[in-house]
Tab-separated table of C-alpha atoms and ligand atoms in Angstrom:
chain	number	residue	atom	x	y	z
A	1	UNK	CA	0.000	0.000	0.000
A	2	UNK	CA	1.373	3.439	-0.929
A	3	UNK	CA	2.012	6.079	1.722
A	4	UNK	CA	-0.713	8.218	0.178
A	5	UNK	CA	-3.320	5.447	0.506
A	6	UNK	CA	-2.159	4.715	4.049
A	7	UNK	CA	-2.531	8.375	5.058
A	8	UNK	CA	-5.822	8.673	3.154
A	9	UNK	CA	-7.295	5.803	5.166
A	10	UNK	CA	-5.948	7.241	8.423
A	11	UNK	CA	-7.520	10.645	7.739
A	12	UNK	CA	-10.787	9.063	6.537
A	13	UNK	CA	-11.013	7.138	9.825
A	14	UNK	CA	-10.439	10.327	11.825
A	15	UNK	CA	-13.062	12.106	9.706
A	16	UNK	CA	-15.574	9.326	10.427
A	17	UNK	CA	-14.917	9.574	14.170
A	18	UNK	CA	-15.348	13.347	14.228
A	19	UNK	CA	-18.478	12.999	12.093
A	20	UNK	CA	-19.925	10.574	14.662
A	21	UNK	CA	-19.540	13.354	17.202
A	22	UNK	CA	-21.444	15.671	14.840
A	23	UNK	CA	-18.515	18.055	14.514
A	24	UNK	CA	-19.061	18.846	10.794
A	25	UNK	CA	-22.313	20.816	10.905
A	26	UNK	CA	-23.318	22.468	7.633
A	27	UNK	CA	-20.238	21.203	5.710
A	28	UNK	CA	-17.962	23.053	8.157
A	29	UNK	CA	-14.512	21.785	9.101
A	30	UNK	CA	-11.421	20.679	7.245
A	31	UNK	CA	-8.714	18.103	7.889
A	32	UNK	CA	-5.255	17.378	6.574
A	33	UNK	CA	-2.437	14.882	6.963
A	34	UNK	CA	1.151	15.008	5.790
A	35	UNK	CA	2.094	12.445	3.131
A	36	UNK	CA	5.640	13.204	1.968
A	37	UNK	CA	8.554	15.476	2.818
A	38	UNK	CA	10.294	15.582	-0.553
A	39	UNK	CA	8.548	16.859	-2.523
A	40	UNK	CA	6.319	18.098	0.271
A	41	UNK	CA	2.693	16.966	-0.093
A	42	UNK	CA	-0.305	16.601	2.164
A	43	UNK	CA	-3.871	15.392	1.815
A	44	UNK	CA	-6.561	17.958	2.587
A	45	UNK	CA	-10.355	17.760	2.544
A	46	UNK	CA	-12.071	18.947	-0.625
A	47	UNK	CA	-13.988	22.185	-0.091
A	48	UNK	CA	-17.699	22.325	0.645
A	49	UNK	CA	-18.296	18.576	1.012
A	50	UNK	CA	-20.574	16.899	3.501
A	51	UNK	CA	-17.805	15.551	5.730
A	52	UNK	CA	-20.130	12.945	7.265
A	53	UNK	CA	-20.033	10.974	4.005
A	54	UNK	CA	-17.108	8.738	3.066
A	55	UNK	CA	-16.345	9.015	-0.652
A	56	UNK	CA	-13.435	8.689	-3.080
A	57	UNK	CA	-13.490	12.491	-3.476
A	58	UNK	CA	-13.085	13.431	0.174
A	59	UNK	CA	-9.417	14.466	-0.045
A	60	UNK	CA	-6.949	15.698	-2.600
A	61	UNK	CA	-3.183	15.850	-2.577
A	62	UNK	CA	-1.708	19.360	-2.434
A	63	UNK	CA	1.809	20.806	-2.488
A	64	UNK	CA	3.655	22.977	0.041
A	65	UNK	CA	1.620	25.997	-1.028
A	66	UNK	CA	-1.731	24.190	-0.864
A	67	UNK	CA	-2.114	23.865	-4.645
A	68	UNK	CA	-3.388	20.578	-6.134
A	69	UNK	CA	-0.392	18.314	-6.718
A	70	UNK	CA	-2.016	16.662	-9.750
A	71	UNK	CA	-4.879	16.920	-12.208
A	72	UNK	CA	-8.177	17.119	-10.309
A	73	UNK	CA	-11.599	18.710	-10.477
A	74	UNK	CA	-11.626	19.008	-6.671
A	75	UNK	CA	-11.007	22.285	-4.850
A	76	UNK	CA	-8.873	22.180	-1.712
A	77	UNK	CA	-10.510	23.469	1.481
A	78	UNK	CA	-11.007	27.240	1.513
A	79	UNK	CA	-8.861	27.213	4.687
A	80	UNK	CA	-5.969	25.182	3.245
A	81	UNK	CA	-3.583	28.103	3.869
A	82	UNK	CA	-3.873	27.507	7.630
A	83	UNK	CA	-2.836	23.902	7.116
A	84	UNK	CA	0.054	25.087	4.928
A	85	UNK	CA	1.283	27.308	7.783
A	86	UNK	CA	1.109	24.372	10.216
A	87	UNK	CA	3.320	22.187	8.004
A	88	UNK	CA	5.692	25.034	7.110
A	89	UNK	CA	6.274	26.207	10.657
A	90	UNK	CA	6.026	23.084	12.810
A	91	UNK	CA	6.928	19.432	12.735
A	92	UNK	CA	3.222	18.481	12.737
A	93	UNK	CA	1.884	15.571	10.700
A	94	UNK	CA	-1.841	16.271	10.990
A	95	UNK	CA	-4.098	19.309	11.340
A	96	UNK	CA	-7.816	19.285	12.226
A	97	UNK	CA	-10.353	22.115	12.151
A	98	UNK	CA	-13.923	21.822	13.447
A	99	UNK	CA	-16.760	24.155	14.327
A	100	UNK	CA	-18.708	23.214	17.452
A	101	UNK	CA	-21.233	25.246	19.417
A	102	UNK	CA	-18.987	24.892	22.484
A	103	UNK	CA	-15.789	26.123	20.813
A	104	UNK	CA	-17.691	29.051	19.275
A	105	UNK	CA	-19.274	30.088	22.597
A	106	UNK	CA	-15.948	29.849	24.460
A	107	UNK	CA	-14.260	31.906	21.721
A	108	UNK	CA	-16.898	34.613	22.121
A	109	UNK	CA	-16.843	34.674	25.936
A	110	UNK	CA	-13.030	34.994	26.062
A	111	UNK	CA	-12.519	36.653	22.658
A	112	UNK	CA	-11.752	40.132	24.014
A	113	UNK	CA	-8.985	38.643	26.210
A	114	UNK	CA	-7.431	36.970	23.164
A	115	UNK	CA	-7.045	33.678	25.030
A	116	UNK	CA	-8.686	31.169	27.319
A	117	UNK	CA	-6.650	29.646	30.151
A	118	UNK	CA	-7.280	26.272	31.814
A	119	UNK	CA	-5.763	25.230	35.115
A	120	UNK	CA	-6.340	22.404	37.589
A	121	UNK	CA	-7.800	20.169	34.904
A	122	UNK	CA	-6.541	16.620	34.363
A	123	UNK	CA	-7.088	16.831	30.631
A	124	UNK	CA	-4.449	19.499	30.064
A	125	UNK	CA	-2.058	16.537	30.307
A	126	UNK	CA	-3.150	15.768	26.737
A	127	UNK	CA	-0.969	18.790	25.858
A	128	UNK	CA	2.018	17.254	27.624
A	129	UNK	CA	1.487	19.464	30.691
A	130	UNK	CA	2.076	17.189	33.654
A	131	UNK	CA	3.277	19.641	36.345
A	132	UNK	CA	1.092	20.236	39.427
A	133	UNK	CA	0.114	23.835	38.637
A	134	UNK	CA	0.389	23.676	34.885
A	135	UNK	CA	-1.711	26.043	32.782
A	136	UNK	CA	-2.952	25.602	29.262
A	137	UNK	CA	-3.452	28.761	27.202
A	138	UNK	CA	-5.428	28.571	23.980
A	139	UNK	CA	-5.093	31.731	21.876
A	140	UNK	CA	-8.198	33.248	20.278
A	141	UNK	CA	-7.764	35.117	17.004
A	142	UNK	CA	-10.064	37.403	15.014
A	143	UNK	CA	-12.043	35.639	12.288
A	144	UNK	CA	-10.781	37.528	9.262
A	145	UNK	CA	-12.760	36.723	6.100
A	146	UNK	CA	-9.542	37.223	4.140
A	147	UNK	CA	-7.895	33.805	4.412
A	148	UNK	CA	-4.270	34.963	3.862
A	149	UNK	CA	-4.789	37.460	6.733
A	150	UNK	CA	-6.400	34.748	8.878
A	151	UNK	CA	-3.502	32.402	8.097
A	152	UNK	CA	-0.955	35.097	9.050
A	153	UNK	CA	-2.708	35.806	12.374
A	154	UNK	CA	-2.903	32.057	13.012
A	155	UNK	CA	0.769	31.466	12.146
A	156	UNK	CA	1.897	33.727	15.031
A	157	UNK	CA	0.803	30.936	17.402
A	158	UNK	CA	2.557	28.066	15.638
A	159	UNK	CA	5.464	27.497	18.006
A	160	UNK	CA	5.163	23.843	19.007
A	161	UNK	CA	4.644	20.615	17.128
A	162	UNK	CA	1.230	20.306	18.738
A	163	UNK	CA	-1.269	22.935	19.807
A	164	UNK	CA	-4.621	24.619	19.327
A	165	UNK	CA	-5.932	28.027	18.253
A	166	UNK	CA	-9.515	29.237	18.503
A	167	UNK	CA	-10.876	31.439	15.724
A	168	UNK	CA	-13.532	33.702	17.232
A	169	UNK	CA	-17.076	32.644	16.380
A	170	UNK	CA	-15.691	30.273	13.783
A	171	UNK	CA	-14.025	27.172	15.200
A	172	UNK	CA	-10.822	25.567	16.419
A	173	UNK	CA	-7.727	24.416	14.574
A	174	UNK	CA	-5.461	21.867	16.249
A	175	UNK	CA	-2.329	20.133	15.085
A	176	UNK	CA	-0.149	17.277	16.288
A	177	UNK	CA	2.766	15.113	15.215
A	178	UNK	CA	0.317	12.576	13.803
A	179	UNK	CA	-3.399	11.904	13.488
A	180	UNK	CA	-3.665	10.246	16.889
A	181	UNK	CA	-2.088	13.225	18.637
A	182	UNK	CA	-4.107	15.867	16.764
A	183	UNK	CA	-7.352	14.037	17.574
A	184	UNK	CA	-6.358	13.666	21.224
A	185	UNK	CA	-5.766	17.415	21.477
A	186	UNK	CA	-9.026	18.225	19.742
A	187	UNK	CA	-11.001	15.945	22.060
A	188	UNK	CA	-9.269	17.384	25.127
A	189	UNK	CA	-10.088	20.953	24.003
A	190	UNK	CA	-13.736	20.150	23.422
A	191	UNK	CA	-13.932	18.443	26.846
A	192	UNK	CA	-12.455	21.541	28.517
A	193	UNK	CA	-14.814	23.870	26.647
A	194	UNK	CA	-17.888	21.857	27.623
A	195	UNK	CA	-16.699	21.619	31.238
A	196	UNK	CA	-16.148	25.389	31.412
A	197	UNK	CA	-19.584	26.148	29.988
A	198	UNK	CA	-21.386	23.680	32.264
A	199	UNK	CA	-19.533	24.932	35.320
A	200	UNK	CA	-20.337	28.576	34.576
A	201	UNK	CA	-24.010	27.651	34.094
A	202	UNK	CA	-23.970	25.829	37.429
A	203	UNK	CA	-22.302	28.782	39.175
A	204	UNK	CA	-24.945	31.149	37.802
A	205	UNK	CA	-27.711	29.158	39.528
A	206	UNK	CA	-29.117	30.525	42.809
A	207	UNK	CA	-27.377	29.000	45.846
A	208	UNK	CA	-29.969	26.338	46.864
A	209	UNK	CA	-29.692	24.695	43.438
A	210	UNK	CA	-25.926	24.563	43.728
A	211	UNK	CA	-26.092	22.169	46.662
A	212	UNK	CA	-25.632	18.571	45.596
A	213	UNK	CA	-27.960	16.413	47.746
B	1	LIG	C1	-19.998	26.375	5.826
B	1	LIG	S1	-18.600	26.480	6.831
B	1	LIG	C2	-17.670	27.862	6.175
B	1	LIG	C3	-16.286	27.529	5.729
B	1	LIG	C4	-15.498	26.961	6.863
B	1	LIG	O1	-15.260	27.654	7.843
B	1	LIG	C5	-15.060	25.587	6.871
B	1	LIG	O2	-14.491	25.130	7.828
B	1	LIG	C6	-15.300	24.672	5.706
B	1	LIG	O3	-14.718	25.141	4.538
B	1	LIG	P1	-14.143	24.087	3.464
B	1	LIG	O4	-13.786	24.931	2.282
B	1	LIG	O5	-12.969	23.425	4.108
B	1	LIG	O6	-15.246	23.090	3.186
B	2	ZN	ZN1	-13.925	26.726	9.300
């Protein structure tokens, strides 16, 4: 089996899992996985598809600038430039972008601060943060409609080989050294977002309802 087919199947499996969680509402989201270093190529989702379906036209191979690497009628994701930045600036092997209600609400609540910080949460260990008082900071960037501008703002936060950036009222983009790691980070982020929202709802209840009987 060629490396491209191997990576295709890996990304298709990740896509199926994220689809089962209903993380591709209204054709939103895009995924990519590195295939080769020389010449540099990666597979990226075709734009505007229903990502809950598994078809032979789900992904296309693109080059280091996000242009189709061969003859195809498929259009790479409109947000391919963000994936290009990930592979250009980090050692990542996979990049995932999803829109969920939870990541959008968190990005709006903390948007003016430009970041959301998590502390005292077991799941920040998914980011390799194992120290007692470790903090996880997820940057939040402005959702520029101009994709090159969005990609430039996003690229500022590409320091490590894994990480996450929220795009305000748009979604989250995560990356990792491989598909397993990127998915782990995405799941951890969505857990933390849901926890934060549930906890703030609970805290807003009048005192008697806060008492667990
Ligand atoms: C209908 S969602 C708007 C575009 C977007 O944010 C997205 O994630 C999906 O775009 P793509 O071109 O990758 O299908
Ligand atoms: Zn998007």
